[in-house]
Coordinates of C-alpha atoms in Angstrom, one line a residue:
M1 CA -2.2 -0.7 -0.4
G2 CA -2.2 2.0 -3.1
R3 CA -1.0 3.7 -6.3
K4 CA 0.9 6.8 -7.2
V5 CA -2.4 8.8 -7.6
A6 CA -5.0 8.1 -4.9
K7 CA -7.9 8.7 -7.2
D8 CA -6.7 6.1 -9.7
F9 CA -6.4 3.6 -6.9
T10 CA -9.9 4.3 -5.6
E11 CA -11.5 4.1 -9.0
T12 CA -9.7 0.9 -10.1
T13 CA -7.8 -1.3 -7.6
L14 CA -10.1 -0.6 -4.7
E15 CA -13.2 -1.2 -6.8
S16 CA -11.7 -4.6 -7.8
W17 CA -11.2 -5.4 -4.1
F18 CA -14.8 -4.6 -3.3
A19 CA -16.0 -6.6 -6.3
T20 CA -13.9 -9.6 -5.5
I21 CA -13.6 -10.0 -1.7
P22 CA -16.8 -11.0 0.1
P23 CA -18.0 -8.1 2.5
A24 CA -18.3 -10.6 5.4
F25 CA -14.5 -10.7 5.6
Y26 CA -13.9 -7.0 6.1
K27 CA -15.1 -3.5 7.1
A28 CA -14.1 -0.5 5.1
A29 CA -14.5 3.1 6.2
G30 CA -13.0 6.5 6.0
K31 CA -11.3 8.6 3.4
P32 CA -8.8 7.4 2.5
V33 CA -10.4 4.0 3.1
V34 CA -9.1 1.9 5.9
I35 CA -10.0 -1.8 5.6
E36 CA -10.2 -4.0 8.7
V37 CA -9.9 -7.7 7.8
L38 CA -11.6 -10.1 10.2
K39 CA -10.8 -7.7 13.2
S40 CA -7.2 -8.8 12.9
A41 CA -5.4 -6.6 10.4
K42 CA -5.8 -3.1 9.0
I43 CA -5.1 -2.1 5.5
L44 CA -4.4 1.6 4.9
T45 CA -5.1 2.8 1.4
G46 CA -4.2 5.8 -0.7
G47 CA -1.8 7.4 -3.0
L48 CA 1.7 8.9 -3.1
D49 CA 0.5 12.1 -4.8
R50 CA -0.1 14.1 -1.6
S51 CA 2.7 15.0 0.8
G52 CA 0.5 14.4 3.8
D53 CA -0.1 10.8 2.7
V54 CA 3.5 10.1 2.1
S55 CA 4.7 11.7 5.4
K56 CA 2.4 9.3 7.4
F57 CA 4.6 6.4 6.2
N58 CA 7.7 8.0 7.8
S59 CA 6.5 6.9 11.3
A60 CA 4.5 3.9 10.3
Q61 CA 5.2 0.4 11.3
L62 CA 4.0 -1.7 8.4
A63 CA 4.3 -5.4 7.8
F64 CA 3.2 -5.4 4.2
I65 CA 3.0 -2.8 1.4
F66 CA 1.4 -3.4 -2.0
V67 CA 1.7 -0.8 -4.8
D68 CA -0.3 -1.3 -8.0
Q69 CA 1.0 0.2 -11.2
A70 CA 4.4 0.7 -9.7
E71 CA 5.8 2.1 -12.9
E72 CA 3.9 5.3 -12.0
T73 CA 6.1 5.8 -8.9
T74 CA 9.5 7.4 -8.4
R75 CA 12.5 5.9 -6.7
S76 CA 12.0 8.2 -3.8
D77 CA 8.3 7.1 -3.4
V78 CA 9.5 3.5 -3.1
M79 CA 12.3 4.3 -0.7
A80 CA 9.8 6.0 1.6
L81 CA 7.7 2.9 1.6
R82 CA 10.6 0.6 2.1
T83 CA 11.6 2.6 5.1
A84 CA 8.2 2.0 6.7
A85 CA 8.5 -1.7 6.2
E86 CA 12.2 -2.2 7.3
W87 CA 12.1 -4.2 10.6
R88 CA 10.0 -1.5 12.4
L89 CA 7.0 -3.7 13.4
L90 CA 7.2 -5.3 16.8
L91 CA 4.8 -8.1 17.8
N92 CA 5.3 -9.4 21.3
G93 CA 8.8 -7.9 21.4
V94 CA 9.8 -9.7 18.1
K95 CA 10.8 -7.6 15.1
I96 CA 8.9 -8.5 12.0
P97 CA 10.5 -8.1 8.6
G98 CA 8.4 -6.0 6.2
K99 CA 7.5 -6.9 2.6
L100 CA 7.0 -4.6 -0.3
L101 CA 5.3 -5.9 -3.4
L102 CA 5.1 -3.9 -6.6
T103 CA 2.8 -4.8 -9.6
A104 CA 3.6 -3.2 -12.9
N105 CA 3.3 -3.1 -16.6
P106 CA 6.7 -1.4 -16.9
A107 CA 7.4 0.9 -19.7
K108 CA 11.0 2.2 -20.1
G109 CA 11.9 4.0 -17.0
W110 CA 13.4 3.7 -13.6
L111 CA 11.5 0.6 -12.6
K112 CA 12.5 -1.4 -15.6
E113 CA 16.2 -0.3 -15.3

């Protein structure tokens, strides 16, 4: 779960998460924050503005990716994320299809095209 710029994500979307979701349902720790939901799922957070953060997706096995303000991203940002969610996750030997969700207020640009 993230945005193009990690700082923007932390100061807006993540703050909304903390204000909306009751703390009894999750634990959040680290920098960037990792959220563990009911001891059953982990949510990695961050931005696409640091090459180190982007490269960690190259070997990740993700089931679900959520990008807020997707109009801030580039095509290559989204392709890197799609690769991390393309049938890589295995649960009990079964490949799980990934899902990529983008939220946006698109201005003219690659996303609206």
